[in-house]
Amino acid sequence: MAALKYSRQRESIKHFLAETKDHPTADAVYLHVKKEFPNISLGTVYRNLNLLTDIGEAVKIATPDGGDRFDGRVEPHNHFLCKKCGRLLDLDLDMRSLEEVNQLAAENFDGIIESSSTLFYGECSDCIKKSSQ
Amino acid sequence: MAALKYSRQRESIKHFLAETKDHPTADAVYLHVKKEFPNISLGTVYRNLNLLTDIGEAVKIATPDGGDRFDGRVEPHNHFLCKKCGRLLDLDLDMRSLEEVNQLAAENFDGIIESSSTLFYGECSDCIKKSSQ
DNA sequence: TTTAGTGCAAACGATTTGCAAAATA
DNA sequence: TATTTTGCAAATCGTTTGCACTAAA
């Protein structure tokens, strides 16, 4: 396994993931980092996002509609997908609840449960406001 | 919205989804239904899987590795993805636990939570057996 | 100077779509 | 007959990869 070398592009991608709560797609990351590195290629963005995911510095989130999203928050937490506007938001359960869910699941299951990721669906507060106007 | 017409291909897809617990990919559905309809095309399979998903007769499951899976069980339930063999299995929490999770989430969240889907990760019992031999 | 990372473009796998023909209502 | 569905093929979307070059160690 090759030694890791510093790269400004990767650093920029990390910073963007750290500062945003948007759960951007690879393409959104590309468009953002392009401002700082106009020549960066989408391939480089994908390579770095996968690398960061592999070493545990980012998380890949699969949703049933469209491409994967990336998240710089790597502690266990969950997400909410708004059926109206399509935005993906953080949704935190406290640690205990999180572990309870895994334990409840383990009771009904034969294998070993190491982790879990829940995607909640519904309508976000912004969309509720808009539709009540 | 166009009226729905019967089609044997769609019926065959539905039956396959109803009888299997495999959470097949679109391609796996295609390969199976092809036995009964040798001329069926992958496009038809996709069109029907999406249609069934839209009208609530199937569920699309996104996983972080590879294509979407389809499930004929439409009542709320969860899934387990084995990190070793990659199999996707059903994992049932009882109704009350399921609703508890959604309620716990609602406490920390501003919008409306309608449903949720949890993907558990770990090692399935088959893989545990194999590695302990 | 050795190794890892980049940009580019081509290739890839999964999914969607336009269209003329076939099946259903 | 009117409308939906199909098979086919081409197109599209998201992602990966080979390669010659550049940057980091």
XYZ file of C-alpha atoms (C1' of nucleotides) in Angstrom:
316
model
C 0.000 0.000 0.000
C 1.602 3.154 -1.295
C 2.650 5.908 1.071
C 0.432 8.934 1.120
C 1.795 12.164 -0.276
C 0.500 15.630 0.328
C -1.489 17.273 -2.442
C -3.017 20.729 -2.467
C -5.989 19.468 -4.447
C -6.784 16.853 -1.844
C -6.347 19.418 0.903
C -8.786 21.739 -0.811
C -11.338 18.948 -1.188
C -10.973 18.104 2.506
C -11.485 21.704 3.519
C -14.576 21.994 1.409
C -16.051 18.828 2.889
C -15.206 20.096 6.377
C -16.876 23.464 5.952
C -20.047 22.525 4.090
C -23.126 20.780 5.418
C -24.467 20.247 1.926
C -23.449 16.620 1.385
C -22.247 17.498 -2.084
C -22.055 15.145 -5.033
C -18.658 14.540 -6.617
C -19.617 17.015 -9.296
C -20.506 19.706 -6.756
C -17.130 19.195 -5.084
C -15.512 19.503 -8.481
C -17.300 22.764 -9.270
C -16.281 24.234 -5.927
C -12.637 23.206 -5.939
C -12.378 24.361 -9.552
C -12.552 27.942 -8.260
C -9.228 27.445 -6.510
C -7.751 25.004 -9.047
C -9.210 25.885 -12.431
C -7.419 22.965 -14.089
C -8.475 20.264 -11.667
C -10.173 17.350 -13.326
C -13.212 15.395 -12.272
C -11.063 12.266 -12.215
C -8.839 13.790 -9.561
C -11.858 14.700 -7.492
C -13.194 11.152 -7.681
C -9.801 9.666 -6.890
C -9.457 11.860 -3.814
C -13.000 11.374 -2.606
C -12.527 7.629 -2.818
C -9.168 7.861 -1.111
C -10.581 9.962 1.715
C -13.469 7.539 2.080
C -11.076 4.597 2.199
C -8.908 6.099 4.938
C -11.965 7.139 6.926
C -11.740 10.898 6.426
C -14.964 11.102 4.496
C -18.178 9.137 4.169
C -20.016 8.158 1.033
C -23.796 8.290 1.230
C -25.938 6.402 -1.255
C -29.442 7.679 -1.973
C -32.103 6.097 -4.160
C -32.193 9.122 -6.425
C -29.041 9.992 -8.302
C -25.357 9.941 -7.564
C -23.576 9.398 -4.291
C -23.074 12.220 -1.807
C -20.006 12.868 0.315
C -19.768 13.972 3.903
C -16.772 15.281 5.859
C -18.410 14.381 9.175
C -17.195 10.894 9.873
C -18.619 10.240 13.340
C -21.698 8.023 13.166
C -24.761 10.076 12.390
C -27.781 9.849 10.168
C -29.395 11.723 7.326
C -32.684 13.061 6.172
C -33.748 13.283 2.554
C -36.500 15.798 1.792
C -39.021 14.318 -0.632
C -39.934 17.795 -1.872
C -36.685 19.668 -2.452
C -34.324 16.695 -2.481
C -31.932 18.196 0.043
C -29.926 15.872 2.241
C -29.598 17.079 5.831
C -27.798 15.846 8.905
C -29.946 14.241 11.530
C -28.390 13.369 14.836
C -29.590 10.767 17.227
C -27.756 10.762 20.514
C -25.122 8.084 20.903
C -27.244 5.951 23.138
C -30.155 5.834 20.726
C -27.817 5.004 17.921
C -26.424 2.056 19.817
C -29.856 0.975 20.925
C -30.934 0.678 17.322
C -27.992 -1.544 16.552
C -28.678 -3.670 19.621
C -32.348 -4.050 18.784
C -31.357 -5.146 15.316
C -28.805 -7.602 16.664
C -31.547 -9.379 18.648
C -33.359 -10.309 15.459
C -30.280 -11.144 13.472
C -27.826 -13.972 13.221
C -24.638 -12.205 12.122
C -22.519 -9.441 13.636
C -23.733 -5.879 13.335
C -20.897 -3.389 13.307
C -22.602 -0.198 12.267
C -25.676 1.211 10.647
C -26.808 4.179 8.676
C -30.351 5.403 8.624
C -31.885 7.576 5.991
C -35.028 9.354 7.109
C -37.578 10.586 4.600
C -40.161 13.333 4.847
C -40.511 17.074 4.412
C -37.919 19.523 5.635
C -38.818 22.632 7.625
C -38.095 24.965 4.707
C -40.540 23.141 2.464
C -43.172 23.112 5.204
C -42.863 26.883 5.548
C -43.110 27.430 1.826
C -46.196 25.296 1.355
C -48.022 26.968 4.273
C -47.705 30.430 2.739
C -51.215 10.328 -15.777
C -51.761 7.531 -18.216
C -53.970 4.575 -17.325
C -52.156 1.407 -16.446
C -52.442 -1.532 -18.800
C -51.714 -5.127 -18.018
C -48.487 -6.619 -19.329
C -47.206 -10.173 -18.916
C -43.663 -8.932 -18.618
C -44.543 -6.684 -15.712
C -46.481 -9.503 -14.107
C -43.508 -11.800 -14.389
C -41.224 -9.199 -12.835
C -43.665 -8.754 -9.968
C -43.819 -12.474 -9.349
C -40.082 -12.767 -9.295
C -39.767 -9.918 -6.822
C -42.471 -11.504 -4.675
C -40.856 -14.913 -4.525
C -37.203 -14.003 -4.043
C -35.483 -12.680 -0.944
C -32.359 -11.852 -2.900
C -32.882 -8.132 -3.419
C -31.832 -8.497 -7.041
C -30.294 -5.813 -9.192
C -32.123 -4.788 -12.344
C -29.800 -7.001 -14.301
C -30.529 -10.018 -12.105
C -34.252 -9.437 -12.644
C -33.597 -9.241 -16.359
C -31.668 -12.515 -16.403
C -34.423 -14.277 -14.505
C -37.386 -12.959 -16.470
C -35.498 -13.680 -19.675
C -36.086 -17.389 -19.061
C -39.808 -16.842 -19.503
C -39.545 -14.030 -22.065
C -36.381 -14.609 -24.056
C -36.888 -11.399 -26.019
C -37.448 -9.087 -23.089
C -35.109 -6.134 -23.037
C -33.265 -4.557 -20.157
C -35.061 -1.298 -20.920
C -38.410 -2.944 -20.292
C -37.151 -4.322 -16.998
C -35.976 -0.886 -15.892
C -39.212 0.764 -16.999
C -41.256 -1.732 -15.024
C -39.079 -1.664 -11.943
C -39.369 2.096 -11.859
C -43.098 1.936 -12.462
C -43.581 -0.605 -9.665
C -41.468 1.536 -7.372
C -43.504 4.626 -8.241
C -46.840 2.976 -7.508
C -45.534 1.476 -4.298
C -45.392 -2.165 -5.361
C -41.626 -2.389 -5.071
C -38.844 -0.660 -3.195
C -35.544 0.550 -4.530
C -32.582 0.112 -2.194
C -29.437 2.154 -2.703
C -26.148 0.791 -1.407
C -22.759 2.498 -1.403
C -21.284 -0.218 -3.576
C -22.735 -0.713 -7.016
C -26.166 -0.602 -8.580
C -29.540 -0.305 -6.921
C -31.361 -3.363 -5.613
C -35.088 -4.038 -5.765
C -37.367 -5.530 -3.158
C -40.913 -6.828 -3.520
C -41.524 -6.477 0.224
C -42.975 -3.021 0.569
C -43.868 -2.937 4.266
C -41.320 -0.949 6.266
C -38.327 -3.073 7.100
C -34.580 -2.752 7.085
C -31.573 -4.339 5.480
C -28.181 -5.696 6.278
C -25.215 -5.537 3.947
C -22.468 -8.074 4.609
C -19.050 -6.460 4.282
C -17.504 -9.804 3.375
C -19.750 -11.421 0.792
C -21.742 -8.361 -0.216
C -25.112 -10.030 0.249
C -28.074 -7.862 1.132
C -30.392 -9.465 3.679
C -33.677 -8.510 5.282
C -33.470 -7.382 8.847
C -36.714 -6.850 10.713
C -37.174 -4.677 13.711
C -40.568 -5.008 15.317
C -43.020 -2.275 14.470
C -42.657 -0.560 17.787
C -38.886 -0.267 17.528
C -39.204 1.044 14.017
C -41.568 3.763 15.131
C -39.439 4.544 18.151
C -36.492 5.252 15.905
C -38.536 7.660 13.849
C -39.829 9.364 16.988
C -36.379 9.711 18.485
C -35.246 11.267 15.243
C -38.209 13.616 15.168
C -37.189 15.041 18.560
C -33.930 16.331 17.148
C -35.348 17.496 13.853
C -37.365 20.408 12.554
C -39.242 18.882 9.633
C -41.706 16.023 9.297
C -40.369 12.489 9.346
C -42.545 10.116 7.371
C -40.406 7.036 7.136
C -36.902 5.733 7.416
C -34.725 3.018 6.077
C -31.739 1.663 7.902
C -28.897 -0.205 6.367
C -26.911 -2.260 8.853
C -23.341 -3.294 8.143
C -21.310 -6.163 9.465
C -20.668 -9.841 8.862
C -23.416 -12.304 8.041
C -23.734 -15.663 9.776
C -22.591 -17.591 6.711
C -19.354 -15.652 6.537
C -18.787 -16.069 10.264
C -19.142 -19.835 9.898
C -16.779 -19.960 6.960
C -14.032 -17.949 8.635
C -14.192 -20.035 11.829
C -13.477 -23.278 9.991
C 15.603 10.486 -8.093
C 11.964 7.818 -6.738
C 7.114 7.589 -5.917
C 2.569 9.529 -5.680
C -0.660 12.646 -7.639
C -2.550 15.222 -11.699
C -4.983 16.388 -16.079
C -6.809 14.674 -19.938
C -9.502 11.708 -22.622
C -11.186 7.432 -23.471
C -13.677 3.579 -21.457
C -16.961 1.715 -18.499
C -21.261 0.111 -16.096
C -25.796 1.345 -14.903
C -29.817 3.544 -16.447
C -32.817 6.209 -19.610
C -34.894 7.416 -23.905
C -36.793 7.865 -28.946
C -38.993 5.300 -32.059
C -41.611 2.019 -34.800
C -44.011 -2.334 -33.915
C -46.881 -5.278 -30.817
C -50.147 -5.953 -27.103
C -54.008 -4.441 -24.357
C -58.350 -2.080 -23.559
C -59.406 2.120 -32.705
C -56.933 4.485 -29.171
C -53.503 4.037 -25.877
C -50.026 1.635 -23.382
C -46.145 -1.357 -23.515
C -42.460 -3.521 -25.858
C -37.800 -4.459 -28.103
C -34.106 -2.422 -29.942
C -30.404 0.735 -30.210
C -28.513 4.920 -29.270
C -27.824 8.270 -25.792
C -26.886 9.776 -21.216
C -25.140 9.827 -16.510
C -21.968 8.863 -12.927
C -17.610 6.928 -12.262
C -13.145 4.702 -13.314
C -8.851 4.101 -15.709
C -4.434 4.318 -18.774
C -1.047 7.304 -19.778
C 2.440 10.873 -20.114
C 3.551 14.702 -17.134
C 4.084 17.289 -12.698
C 4.724 17.731 -7.756
C 6.173 15.943 -3.374
C 9.408 13.319 -0.561
